[in-house]
Amino acid sequence: MSRRLQRSPLTFQVTLTVMALAIFALAMVVGFGFYATVQADSVSLERQKILFANGMRDRMAAVDREQESIAVWDDSVINAKAGNVDWMIDNISVWMYSYYGHDRVYVLDAADRPVHAMREGNVLAPARYSEDEPVLLPTVERVRRLIREPAKEDLAGGPVKLAAGDLVELDGKPAILSIMPLVPSSDRVIQTPGSEYLHISVDFITDALLAKIAGQYLLAGARLLPLSQPVGGAAIPLVDSHGVILAYAGWDQERPGSALVREAGPALIGGALLAAGVLAFLLRRLRRASSALQTSQAEAQYLAFHDTLTGLPNRALFEDRLRRALLTASHETAKVALLYLDLDRFKHVNDTLGHPAGDELVRQTAARLQQAIREVDTVARLGGDEFAMILIDVDDIRGAEDVSEGLLQKLQEPFKLADDQVFVSASIGIALSTGPDADADDLLRKADIALYEAKKNGRGRYQVFAGDMDDLLLRKRQVESELRHALNGGTGIKLAYQPILRRTAARSSVPRR
C-alpha cells in the first residue's frame, strides 16, 4: 500500500509541480544568461565594427595627409614641370613607397598625360598608367572639376581642399586612392590656374594594413575577405563612392559575454550541481511529506467509508452504492436485491464469551459473507451484528433466495472463537427493487420489515418482503402510538368485561366474573 501511495496522484502532482518550477527557474536563468551573453557579444561586435570603420577612415585620411606632404611644395611644382625624373623618384614616388608604404604613384601633366609612374617601388614607363587609367579616371575628373570650380568653403566652414579620394579595385584587389594637384607652398612660385600637375597615390588594402588598423583597437586576426568567401559577423564591407562592395575587412570577433561564461563556467557548473543537490534533497523531503499527507488522507477517507472492525463498507458507503445500483438498474431490465442480515442471539455470545469473542464473531461472519457473494456485489456492516448485501443484475426474487440459502448454510458452520466452537444462525430479510422509481430508503425499510418477519417466524431463515407486511407493520405502529397516547392521557383506557358464553340447547350463557 505504501508503494502505491508513493505513486499517488497527489505525490506525483507535487513532484511534477516542483520539477516544473525548478526546470522553469533553470530555463529562466539559462535563458537570461544566454540573452545577456548574446547581447554583450552583440554590443561588443557593433563597437568593433565602428572602431574598424573609423580605423579605415583614419587610414584614408592618413594617405591624404601623407600625399599632401609632397603635393603642397614649391619644389614638387618646379621639378615635375621641368621633367626632373631623378628628383621625382627620390621625392615623389619611390620615397612615398619606402617611407609611407604607398604602392603606386602616378604624376599627370595639365592635360592628364602621365609623366611619371611607379609601382611597388619600381619606376616604370609613364605609358603603364594606361593600365590603371579606366579605374582612376573618374576621380581624376573630380579633381579637375574642383580645380576649375573651387568652392569657397567646405561643410565645416574651412577652406576647400583640392583633393579627391575613393576606394577602388586594381588588379582584383581593393585599394585606397588619393589624388591632389601639385601646388606651391609659397608665393615664390606662381602657377597659372588650370596648369596644375596631378599626383596620384594608391595604397592597397592588404592583410598587413588591416592588421595594423586592428592593432590600434586591440583586435586580432584582421584579414581581407574576398566577395566569394562567406562573411561572418565580425566584418565590414569596403564600399566605393558608388556603393559597390569591393571586399570585406574581417577580424576575430571579441566575445566578452562568451569569455565571461567560459571563465565563470566551472563556478556556474558547481553552483548548478549544488543547487541540484539541494533541490533533490528538498524534493525528497517534500515527497516524504506529500506521501505522509496522502497516506493520512487515504486512511481518513478509508475510515470515513469503511468499518474499522471488519474492513467492510460502512453505512455511508453502503447507501451510496445502493443509490448508484438503483440508478443503473433504472436504465436496464435487471433488478437490485437488498439482503438485510442479523445474527441470532448475538448478545448471548457477548454475555458468555465476552466482547472480544463477539468482535471476532463479527469479523469471521464478514469474511464468510464476502466469500459467499460475487465481486460485483456489495456486503456492508451497518452496525453491531447487522449486515446488508446489495445484489445487482438480479432477474427475479429466486436469485436473491438462492443467495440467501447459501448464506444461511455458510453461517451454520461452526465458528472457532478462542478455544470454543460456537454455532450461530442468522435471519435475512429480502427486498427487491420494483421499477425505475425505486428508492434506496424505501428498499432498506422493506428489507428491515422482512428481517423482522424472519425473526418473528422462527429465526435462522430468510423472508421476502410482501405488501401485506407493510400494512401489518403500519397497523402495529398505529396501535402502539394510540396506546402510548392513551397512557399519557390517563383516560384513554377503561376496563371492559368480556362475557363467556356456553353454547347449550336449553339455556343461554351466563356472564362469569
Short mmCIF file of C-alpha atoms in Angstrom, two decimals:
data_model
loop_
_atom_site.label_atom_id
_atom_site.label_comp_id
_atom_site.label_asym_id
_atom_site.label_seq_id
_atom_site.Cartn_x
_atom_site.Cartn_y
_atom_site.Cartn_z
CA MET A 1 0.00 0.00 0.00
CA SER A 2 2.83 2.41 0.79
CA ARG A 3 4.35 1.86 -2.61
CA ARG A 4 1.02 2.69 -4.21
CA LEU A 5 0.74 5.81 -2.10
CA GLN A 6 4.18 6.98 -3.10
CA ARG A 7 2.97 6.94 -6.68
CA SER A 8 -0.36 8.53 -5.82
CA PRO A 9 -1.68 11.41 -7.93
CA LEU A 10 -1.07 13.95 -5.17
CA THR A 11 2.58 12.96 -4.70
CA PHE A 12 3.06 12.81 -8.45
CA GLN A 13 1.47 16.24 -8.90
CA VAL A 14 3.59 17.76 -6.14
CA THR A 15 6.75 16.24 -7.60
CA LEU A 16 5.79 17.30 -11.10
CA THR A 17 5.00 20.83 -9.93
CA VAL A 18 8.31 21.22 -8.09
CA MET A 19 10.24 19.77 -11.01
CA ALA A 20 8.39 22.03 -13.44
CA LEU A 21 9.15 25.07 -11.29
CA ALA A 22 12.79 24.04 -10.99
CA ILE A 23 13.09 23.48 -14.73
CA PHE A 24 11.32 26.77 -15.38
CA ALA A 25 13.66 28.60 -12.99
CA LEU A 26 16.69 26.92 -14.58
CA ALA A 27 15.38 27.77 -18.04
CA MET A 28 14.85 31.37 -16.97
CA VAL A 29 18.38 31.62 -15.54
CA VAL A 30 19.93 29.95 -18.56
CA GLY A 31 17.75 31.97 -20.91
CA PHE A 32 18.60 35.28 -19.29
CA GLY A 33 22.24 34.27 -19.11
CA PHE A 34 22.24 33.32 -22.77
CA TYR A 35 20.39 36.53 -23.65
CA ALA A 36 22.84 38.62 -21.64
CA THR A 37 25.77 36.82 -23.26
CA VAL A 38 24.40 37.33 -26.75
CA GLN A 39 23.60 40.96 -26.02
CA ALA A 40 27.08 41.61 -24.61
CA ASP A 41 28.68 39.96 -27.64
CA SER A 42 26.36 41.85 -29.99
CA VAL A 43 27.09 45.23 -28.41
CA SER A 44 30.81 44.45 -28.46
CA LEU A 45 30.59 43.47 -32.14
CA GLU A 46 28.90 46.72 -33.06
CA ARG A 47 31.58 48.62 -31.17
CA GLN A 48 34.27 46.65 -33.00
CA LYS A 49 32.67 47.44 -36.36
CA ILE A 50 32.56 51.14 -35.50
CA LEU A 51 36.17 51.08 -34.39
CA PHE A 52 37.33 49.25 -37.50
CA ALA A 53 35.36 51.56 -39.78
CA ASN A 54 36.89 54.55 -38.00
CA GLY A 55 40.29 52.95 -38.47
CA MET A 56 39.68 52.61 -42.21
CA ARG A 57 38.62 56.27 -42.45
CA ASP A 58 41.67 57.28 -40.44
CA ARG A 59 43.89 55.34 -42.85
CA MET A 60 42.29 57.03 -45.86
CA ALA A 61 42.81 60.39 -44.17
CA ALA A 62 46.41 59.42 -43.42
CA VAL A 63 47.06 58.62 -47.10
CA ASP A 64 45.69 62.07 -47.93
CA ARG A 65 47.94 63.75 -45.35
CA GLU A 66 50.99 61.79 -46.45
CA GLN A 67 50.35 62.75 -50.07
CA GLU A 68 49.82 66.38 -49.09
CA SER A 69 53.33 66.49 -47.60
CA ILE A 70 54.84 66.41 -51.12
CA ALA A 71 51.89 67.77 -53.17
CA VAL A 72 51.96 71.20 -51.48
CA TRP A 73 55.61 72.07 -52.12
CA ASP A 74 57.34 74.55 -54.35
CA ASP A 75 60.00 72.01 -55.38
CA SER A 76 57.35 69.49 -56.46
CA VAL A 77 55.77 72.01 -58.83
CA ILE A 78 59.11 73.10 -60.25
CA ASN A 79 60.69 69.68 -60.74
CA ALA A 80 57.56 67.98 -62.03
CA LYS A 81 57.04 70.61 -64.69
CA ALA A 82 60.73 70.51 -65.51
CA GLY A 83 60.52 66.75 -66.04
CA ASN A 84 63.22 66.06 -63.44
CA VAL A 85 62.74 62.29 -63.22
CA ASP A 86 65.50 61.67 -60.67
CA TRP A 87 64.05 64.24 -58.34
CA MET A 88 60.56 62.82 -58.72
CA ILE A 89 61.91 59.32 -57.99
CA ASP A 90 63.61 60.46 -54.78
CA ASN A 91 60.82 62.73 -53.54
CA ILE A 92 57.51 61.90 -55.19
CA SER A 93 57.33 58.18 -55.98
CA VAL A 94 59.91 55.81 -54.54
CA TRP A 95 60.21 57.90 -51.40
CA MET A 96 56.44 57.65 -50.89
CA TYR A 97 56.69 53.89 -51.23
CA SER A 98 59.64 53.40 -48.88
CA TYR A 99 58.55 55.89 -46.24
CA TYR A 100 54.77 55.76 -46.26
CA GLY A 101 54.12 52.48 -48.00
CA HIS A 102 52.16 53.85 -50.97
CA ASP A 103 52.14 51.10 -53.57
CA ARG A 104 51.58 53.06 -56.79
CA VAL A 105 52.28 56.68 -57.71
CA TYR A 106 51.49 58.47 -60.93
CA VAL A 107 52.16 62.09 -61.98
CA LEU A 108 49.93 63.58 -64.69
CA ASP A 109 50.54 66.85 -66.57
CA ALA A 110 47.97 69.56 -67.09
CA ALA A 111 46.43 67.56 -69.98
CA ASP A 112 46.23 64.43 -67.78
CA ARG A 113 49.08 62.73 -69.64
CA PRO A 114 51.39 60.56 -67.45
CA VAL A 115 54.88 61.95 -66.93
CA HIS A 116 55.97 59.58 -64.17
CA ALA A 117 54.92 56.11 -62.89
CA MET A 118 55.96 53.87 -60.00
CA ARG A 119 54.59 50.53 -58.76
CA GLU A 120 55.73 48.76 -55.59
CA GLY A 121 58.96 50.78 -55.52
CA ASN A 122 59.83 50.22 -59.20
CA VAL A 123 59.87 53.10 -61.67
CA LEU A 124 58.02 52.26 -64.87
CA ALA A 125 57.43 53.84 -68.20
CA PRO A 126 54.74 56.54 -67.85
CA ALA A 127 52.70 54.74 -70.50
CA ARG A 128 51.97 51.97 -68.00
CA TYR A 129 49.50 54.38 -66.45
CA SER A 130 47.03 53.36 -69.17
CA GLU A 131 46.54 50.01 -67.42
CA ASP A 132 45.02 51.71 -64.37
CA GLU A 133 43.53 54.72 -66.13
CA PRO A 134 39.96 53.35 -66.55
CA VAL A 135 39.67 52.96 -62.79
CA LEU A 136 41.46 56.17 -61.83
CA LEU A 137 39.92 58.48 -64.47
CA PRO A 138 36.60 59.24 -62.64
CA THR A 139 38.46 60.50 -59.60
CA VAL A 140 40.89 62.46 -61.81
CA GLU A 141 37.95 64.22 -63.42
CA ARG A 142 36.51 65.06 -59.99
CA VAL A 143 39.78 66.76 -59.04
CA ARG A 144 39.81 68.71 -62.29
CA ARG A 145 36.28 69.95 -61.62
CA LEU A 146 37.33 71.08 -58.15
CA ILE A 147 40.20 72.99 -59.69
CA ARG A 148 38.02 74.64 -62.31
CA GLU A 149 35.14 75.42 -59.94
CA PRO A 150 36.58 75.68 -56.45
CA ALA A 151 34.11 76.15 -53.64
CA LYS A 152 34.74 78.96 -51.22
CA GLU A 153 34.42 76.78 -48.12
CA ASP A 154 33.56 73.20 -47.19
CA LEU A 155 30.72 72.00 -45.00
CA ALA A 156 32.76 72.62 -41.86
CA GLY A 157 33.34 76.27 -42.83
CA GLY A 158 37.03 75.80 -43.62
CA PRO A 159 38.90 76.25 -46.89
CA VAL A 160 38.16 73.71 -49.58
CA LYS A 161 40.86 71.14 -50.12
CA LEU A 162 41.54 70.43 -53.78
CA ALA A 163 41.74 66.66 -53.43
CA ALA A 164 39.60 63.59 -54.01
CA GLY A 165 39.79 60.07 -52.66
CA ASP A 166 37.95 56.81 -53.06
CA LEU A 167 38.16 53.07 -52.66
CA VAL A 168 38.93 51.36 -55.97
CA GLU A 169 39.76 47.90 -57.22
CA LEU A 170 43.02 47.43 -59.11
CA ASP A 171 44.23 44.04 -60.29
CA GLY A 172 41.39 42.44 -58.37
CA LYS A 173 42.46 44.00 -55.06
CA PRO A 174 40.85 46.87 -53.11
CA ALA A 175 42.93 49.98 -52.65
CA ILE A 176 42.83 53.48 -51.17
CA LEU A 177 43.08 56.13 -53.89
CA SER A 178 44.02 59.74 -53.26
CA ILE A 179 44.53 62.39 -55.95
CA MET A 180 45.53 66.03 -55.48
CA PRO A 181 47.21 68.73 -57.58
CA LEU A 182 50.84 69.77 -57.12
CA VAL A 183 50.60 73.34 -55.79
CA PRO A 184 53.20 75.80 -54.50
CA SER A 185 53.76 76.14 -50.78
CA SER A 186 54.80 79.82 -51.03
CA ASP A 187 54.45 82.92 -53.16
CA ARG A 188 57.84 82.41 -54.77
CA VAL A 189 56.33 80.07 -57.35
CA ILE A 190 53.47 81.35 -59.48
CA GLN A 191 51.29 78.73 -61.18
CA THR A 192 48.64 79.58 -63.72
CA PRO A 193 45.21 78.09 -62.79
CA GLY A 194 44.47 75.07 -64.95
CA SER A 195 48.10 74.18 -65.44
CA GLU A 196 48.39 72.04 -62.29
CA TYR A 197 50.01 68.63 -62.45
CA LEU A 198 48.22 65.84 -60.55
CA HIS A 199 49.75 63.47 -58.05
CA ILE A 200 48.03 60.06 -57.81
CA SER A 201 48.74 57.81 -54.83
CA VAL A 202 47.41 54.23 -54.43
CA ASP A 203 47.67 52.26 -51.19
CA PHE A 204 46.48 48.62 -51.49
CA ILE A 205 44.38 47.27 -48.63
CA THR A 206 46.25 44.14 -47.53
CA ASP A 207 46.16 41.84 -44.53
CA ALA A 208 49.16 43.71 -43.13
CA LEU A 209 47.36 47.05 -43.43
CA LEU A 210 44.23 45.65 -41.81
CA ALA A 211 46.28 44.09 -39.01
CA LYS A 212 47.87 47.49 -38.38
CA ILE A 213 44.44 49.10 -38.15
CA ALA A 214 43.11 46.30 -35.90
CA GLY A 215 46.12 46.55 -33.64
CA GLN A 216 45.19 50.09 -32.73
CA TYR A 217 41.99 48.76 -31.18
CA LEU A 218 43.40 45.52 -29.76
CA LEU A 219 41.62 43.38 -32.34
CA ALA A 220 43.24 40.24 -33.69
CA GLY A 221 43.08 38.13 -36.83
CA ALA A 222 42.37 41.01 -39.21
CA ARG A 223 42.27 39.86 -42.85
CA LEU A 224 40.87 40.73 -46.22
CA LEU A 225 37.83 38.70 -47.21
CA PRO A 226 37.01 38.45 -50.93
CA LEU A 227 33.42 38.56 -52.07
CA SER A 228 33.49 34.85 -52.89
CA GLN A 229 34.23 33.91 -49.27
CA PRO A 230 31.42 33.61 -46.69
CA VAL A 231 31.44 36.55 -44.32
CA GLY A 232 30.76 36.22 -40.60
CA GLY A 233 29.56 38.86 -38.19
CA ALA A 234 32.97 40.34 -37.50
CA ALA A 235 33.43 42.09 -40.85
CA ILE A 236 32.70 45.40 -42.54
CA PRO A 237 32.24 46.00 -46.26
CA LEU A 238 34.74 48.06 -48.24
CA VAL A 239 32.45 50.22 -50.39
CA ASP A 240 33.40 52.69 -53.12
CA SER A 241 31.73 56.05 -53.72
CA HIS A 242 29.12 54.38 -55.95
CA GLY A 243 28.01 51.94 -53.24
CA VAL A 244 29.72 48.92 -54.78
CA ILE A 245 31.17 46.45 -52.27
CA LEU A 246 34.75 45.66 -53.30
CA ALA A 247 35.63 43.25 -50.48
CA TYR A 248 35.22 42.76 -46.74
CA ALA A 249 37.59 43.51 -43.89
CA GLY A 250 37.23 40.82 -41.24
CA TRP A 251 38.76 40.02 -37.88
CA ASP A 252 38.40 37.61 -34.96
CA GLN A 253 35.38 38.77 -33.04
CA GLU A 254 35.88 39.57 -29.40
CA ARG A 255 33.12 37.95 -27.33
CA PRO A 256 33.24 39.37 -23.80
CA GLY A 257 29.98 37.70 -22.83
CA SER A 258 31.12 34.27 -24.00
CA ALA A 259 34.54 34.80 -22.43
CA LEU A 260 32.90 35.62 -19.11
CA VAL A 261 30.77 32.48 -19.35
CA ARG A 262 33.86 30.37 -20.09
CA GLU A 263 35.75 31.85 -17.17
CA ALA A 264 32.82 31.57 -14.81
CA GLY A 265 31.75 28.18 -16.25
CA PRO A 266 33.32 25.96 -13.56
CA ALA A 267 31.83 28.10 -10.78
CA LEU A 268 28.44 28.13 -12.53
CA ILE A 269 28.51 24.36 -13.01
CA GLY A 270 29.48 23.87 -9.38
CA GLY A 271 26.68 26.16 -8.27
CA ALA A 272 24.22 24.35 -10.54
CA LEU A 273 25.26 20.98 -9.11
CA LEU A 274 24.95 22.31 -5.58
CA ALA A 275 21.52 23.74 -6.38
CA ALA A 276 20.52 20.43 -7.95
CA GLY A 277 21.64 18.59 -4.82
CA VAL A 278 19.70 20.95 -2.57
CA LEU A 279 16.68 20.63 -4.84
CA ALA A 280 16.92 16.84 -4.80
CA PHE A 281 17.14 16.88 -1.01
CA LEU A 282 14.17 19.24 -0.69
CA LEU A 283 12.23 17.27 -3.27
CA ARG A 284 12.87 14.06 -1.38
CA ARG A 285 11.69 15.66 1.85
CA LEU A 286 8.70 17.07 0.03
CA ARG A 287 7.88 13.68 -1.46
CA ARG A 288 8.03 12.13 2.01
CA ALA A 289 5.79 14.83 3.44
CA SER A 290 3.45 14.50 0.48
CA SER A 291 3.38 10.72 0.82
CA ALA A 292 2.66 11.02 4.54
CA LEU A 293 -0.12 13.50 3.82
CA GLN A 294 -1.52 11.24 1.12
CA THR A 295 -1.36 8.27 3.47
CA SER A 296 -3.19 10.26 6.12
CA GLN A 297 -5.80 11.39 3.62
CA ALA A 298 -6.23 7.85 2.29
CA GLU A 299 -6.61 6.48 5.80
CA ALA A 300 -9.09 9.21 6.72
CA GLN A 301 -11.08 8.56 3.55
CA TYR A 302 -10.94 4.82 4.17
CA LEU A 303 -12.14 5.21 7.76
CA ALA A 304 -14.90 7.54 6.61
CA PHE A 305 -16.40 4.84 4.36
CA HIS A 306 -15.32 1.55 5.95
CA ASP A 307 -15.96 -0.31 9.15
CA THR A 308 -12.88 -0.37 11.36
CA LEU A 309 -13.60 -3.85 12.76
CA THR A 310 -14.26 -5.79 9.55
CA GLY A 311 -12.93 -3.56 6.79
CA LEU A 312 -16.32 -3.76 5.08
CA PRO A 313 -18.09 -0.66 3.69
CA ASN A 314 -19.96 1.19 6.41
CA ARG A 315 -23.46 2.63 6.24
CA ALA A 316 -22.38 5.79 4.34
CA LEU A 317 -20.62 3.87 1.57
CA PHE A 318 -23.38 1.24 1.53
CA GLU A 319 -26.09 3.84 0.98
CA ASP A 320 -24.04 5.49 -1.80
CA ARG A 321 -23.52 2.18 -3.60
CA LEU A 322 -27.19 1.27 -3.18
CA ARG A 323 -28.28 4.54 -4.80
CA ARG A 324 -25.81 4.02 -7.64
CA ALA A 325 -27.02 0.45 -8.16
CA LEU A 326 -30.65 1.58 -8.30
CA LEU A 327 -29.77 4.41 -10.71
CA THR A 328 -28.02 1.93 -13.03
CA ALA A 329 -30.83 -0.59 -12.74
CA SER A 330 -33.40 2.06 -13.73
CA HIS A 331 -31.92 2.10 -17.25
CA GLU A 332 -31.79 -1.70 -17.59
CA THR A 333 -34.13 -4.67 -17.22
CA ALA A 334 -32.23 -6.26 -14.31
CA LYS A 335 -33.25 -5.56 -10.71
CA VAL A 336 -31.41 -4.91 -7.45
CA ALA A 337 -31.92 -7.15 -4.43
CA LEU A 338 -31.20 -5.95 -0.92
CA LEU A 339 -30.45 -8.52 1.81
CA TYR A 340 -30.64 -7.39 5.43
CA LEU A 341 -28.90 -9.93 7.74
CA ASP A 342 -28.83 -10.10 11.53
CA LEU A 343 -27.10 -12.73 13.70
CA ASP A 344 -29.43 -14.58 16.04
CA ARG A 345 -28.69 -14.42 19.77
CA PHE A 346 -25.52 -12.41 19.24
CA LYS A 347 -25.96 -10.82 22.68
CA HIS A 348 -25.68 -14.30 24.23
CA VAL A 349 -22.18 -14.70 22.74
CA ASN A 350 -21.11 -11.33 24.13
CA ASP A 351 -22.50 -12.13 27.56
CA THR A 352 -20.97 -15.62 27.80
CA LEU A 353 -17.66 -15.28 25.96
CA GLY A 354 -17.00 -11.55 26.23
CA HIS A 355 -16.91 -8.70 23.80
CA PRO A 356 -13.56 -9.72 22.19
CA ALA A 357 -15.19 -13.01 21.19
CA GLY A 358 -18.17 -11.07 19.88
CA ASP A 359 -15.88 -8.88 17.77
CA GLU A 360 -14.13 -11.97 16.41
CA LEU A 361 -17.50 -13.50 15.54
CA VAL A 362 -18.40 -10.34 13.61
CA ARG A 363 -15.06 -10.46 11.72
CA GLN A 364 -15.47 -14.12 10.79
CA THR A 365 -19.06 -13.52 9.73
CA ALA A 366 -17.95 -10.65 7.48
CA ALA A 367 -15.31 -12.90 5.86
CA ARG A 368 -17.88 -15.65 5.16
CA LEU A 369 -20.33 -13.17 3.69
CA GLN A 370 -17.69 -11.78 1.36
CA GLN A 371 -16.81 -15.29 0.18
CA ALA A 372 -20.45 -16.14 -0.49
CA ILE A 373 -21.25 -13.26 -2.89
CA ARG A 374 -19.86 -12.08 -6.21
CA GLU A 375 -17.16 -9.43 -6.56
CA VAL A 376 -19.60 -7.08 -8.25
CA ASP A 377 -21.95 -7.26 -5.26
CA THR A 378 -21.51 -5.36 -2.02
CA VAL A 379 -21.58 -6.54 1.60
CA ALA A 380 -21.55 -3.89 4.34
CA ARG A 381 -21.71 -3.77 8.10
CA LEU A 382 -24.38 -1.38 9.29
CA GLY A 383 -23.58 -1.72 12.97
CA GLY A 384 -23.38 -4.34 15.74
CA ASP A 385 -24.27 -7.71 14.20
CA GLU A 386 -26.25 -6.23 11.34
CA PHE A 387 -25.08 -6.68 7.74
CA ALA A 388 -26.54 -5.70 4.40
CA MET A 389 -25.83 -7.01 0.91
CA ILE A 390 -26.52 -5.41 -2.47
CA LEU A 391 -27.03 -7.89 -5.30
CA ILE A 392 -27.04 -6.33 -8.77
CA ASP A 393 -28.33 -7.73 -12.05
CA VAL A 394 -30.90 -9.95 -10.33
CA ASP A 395 -33.55 -11.27 -12.73
CA ASP A 396 -36.15 -12.20 -10.14
CA ILE A 397 -36.64 -12.94 -6.46
CA ARG A 398 -35.47 -16.52 -6.90
CA GLY A 399 -31.89 -15.36 -7.48
CA ALA A 400 -31.92 -13.47 -4.18
CA GLU A 401 -33.42 -16.50 -2.39
CA ASP A 402 -30.65 -18.77 -3.74
CA VAL A 403 -28.02 -16.41 -2.40
CA SER A 404 -29.79 -16.22 0.96
CA GLU A 405 -29.90 -20.03 1.23
CA GLY A 406 -26.17 -20.17 0.53
CA LEU A 407 -25.50 -17.56 3.20
CA LEU A 408 -27.53 -19.43 5.80
CA GLN A 409 -25.68 -22.67 5.03
CA LYS A 410 -22.34 -20.87 5.25
CA LEU A 411 -23.21 -19.38 8.63
CA GLN A 412 -24.40 -22.73 10.01
CA GLU A 413 -20.81 -23.95 10.02
CA PRO A 414 -19.21 -23.66 13.49
CA PHE A 415 -17.20 -20.55 14.38
CA LYS A 416 -13.96 -21.01 16.28
CA LEU A 417 -13.69 -18.33 18.93
CA ALA A 418 -10.65 -18.65 21.18
CA ASP A 419 -10.82 -22.29 22.40
CA ASP A 420 -14.55 -22.72 21.84
CA GLN A 421 -16.70 -23.66 18.91
CA VAL A 422 -19.80 -21.54 18.57
CA PHE A 423 -22.83 -22.27 16.47
CA VAL A 424 -24.95 -19.33 15.43
CA SER A 425 -27.69 -18.72 12.95
CA ALA A 426 -28.88 -15.67 11.10
CA SER A 427 -32.07 -14.16 9.86
CA ILE A 428 -32.29 -12.46 6.47
CA GLY A 429 -34.82 -10.02 5.10
CA ILE A 430 -35.03 -9.66 1.30
CA ALA A 431 -36.37 -6.74 -0.71
CA LEU A 432 -36.35 -6.47 -4.50
CA SER A 433 -36.44 -3.22 -6.46
CA THR A 434 -39.76 -2.86 -8.24
CA GLY A 435 -39.00 -0.47 -11.09
CA PRO A 436 -37.21 2.65 -12.26
CA ASP A 437 -38.68 4.70 -9.41
CA ALA A 438 -37.21 2.50 -6.66
CA ASP A 439 -35.97 4.47 -3.67
CA ALA A 440 -32.97 3.41 -1.57
CA ASP A 441 -34.54 4.36 1.77
CA ASP A 442 -37.76 2.59 0.86
CA LEU A 443 -35.90 -0.55 -0.24
CA LEU A 444 -33.93 -0.57 3.01
CA ARG A 445 -37.15 -0.16 5.02
CA LYS A 446 -38.74 -3.09 3.24
CA ALA A 447 -35.72 -5.32 3.87
CA ASP A 448 -35.83 -4.34 7.54
CA ILE A 449 -39.51 -5.30 7.73
CA ALA A 450 -38.77 -8.63 6.06
CA LEU A 451 -35.96 -9.25 8.58
CA TYR A 452 -38.36 -8.56 11.42
CA GLU A 453 -40.79 -11.10 9.99
CA ALA A 454 -38.00 -13.70 9.60
CA LYS A 455 -37.05 -13.34 13.28
CA LYS A 456 -40.67 -13.39 14.36
CA ASN A 457 -41.30 -16.59 12.41
CA GLY A 458 -38.54 -18.60 14.00
CA ARG A 459 -35.06 -17.16 13.21
CA GLY A 460 -32.41 -18.98 11.14
CA ARG A 461 -34.36 -18.32 7.94
CA TYR A 462 -34.94 -15.71 5.26
CA GLN A 463 -38.09 -13.80 4.48
CA VAL A 464 -39.04 -11.97 1.28
CA PHE A 465 -40.87 -8.69 1.72
CA ALA A 466 -44.57 -8.82 0.80
CA GLY A 467 -47.03 -5.95 0.56
CA ASP A 468 -49.17 -7.04 3.50
CA MET A 469 -46.13 -6.89 5.79
CA ASP A 470 -46.05 -3.18 5.30
CA ASP A 471 -49.74 -2.88 6.19
CA LEU A 472 -49.38 -5.07 9.30
CA LEU A 473 -46.42 -3.00 10.47
CA LEU A 474 -48.27 0.22 9.91
CA ARG A 475 -51.24 -1.06 11.91
CA LYS A 476 -48.96 -2.23 14.68
CA ARG A 477 -47.22 1.14 14.85
CA GLN A 478 -50.60 2.85 14.85
CA VAL A 479 -51.74 0.73 17.78
CA GLU A 480 -48.51 1.46 19.63
CA SER A 481 -48.93 5.17 19.01
CA GLU A 482 -52.54 5.18 20.17
CA LEU A 483 -51.70 3.11 23.24
CA ARG A 484 -48.89 5.50 24.19
CA HIS A 485 -51.22 8.45 23.74
CA ALA A 486 -53.87 6.76 25.91
CA LEU A 487 -51.35 6.01 28.66
CA ASN A 488 -50.11 9.58 28.67
CA GLY A 489 -53.64 10.98 28.85
CA GLY A 490 -54.81 8.76 31.70
CA THR A 491 -58.37 8.48 30.41
CA GLY A 492 -57.94 6.62 27.20
CA ILE A 493 -58.06 3.12 28.74
CA LYS A 494 -61.01 1.57 30.54
CA LEU A 495 -61.74 -1.86 31.95
CA ALA A 496 -64.23 -3.90 29.97
CA TYR A 497 -65.82 -7.27 30.71
CA GLN A 498 -65.92 -9.96 28.08
CA PRO A 499 -68.77 -12.43 28.62
CA ILE A 500 -68.04 -16.12 28.23
CA LEU A 501 -70.94 -17.94 26.61
CA ARG A 502 -71.64 -21.63 26.88
CA ARG A 503 -73.46 -22.98 23.95
CA THR A 504 -76.22 -25.34 25.04
CA ALA A 505 -79.56 -26.17 23.66
CA ALA A 506 -81.52 -25.41 26.89
CA ARG A 507 -80.24 -22.05 28.12
CA SER A 508 -78.07 -19.13 27.15
CA SER A 509 -74.65 -18.39 28.56
CA VAL A 510 -74.41 -16.51 31.83
CA PRO A 511 -71.62 -13.95 32.25
CA ARG A 512 -68.93 -15.01 34.67
CA ARG A 513 -66.57 -12.85 36.59
#
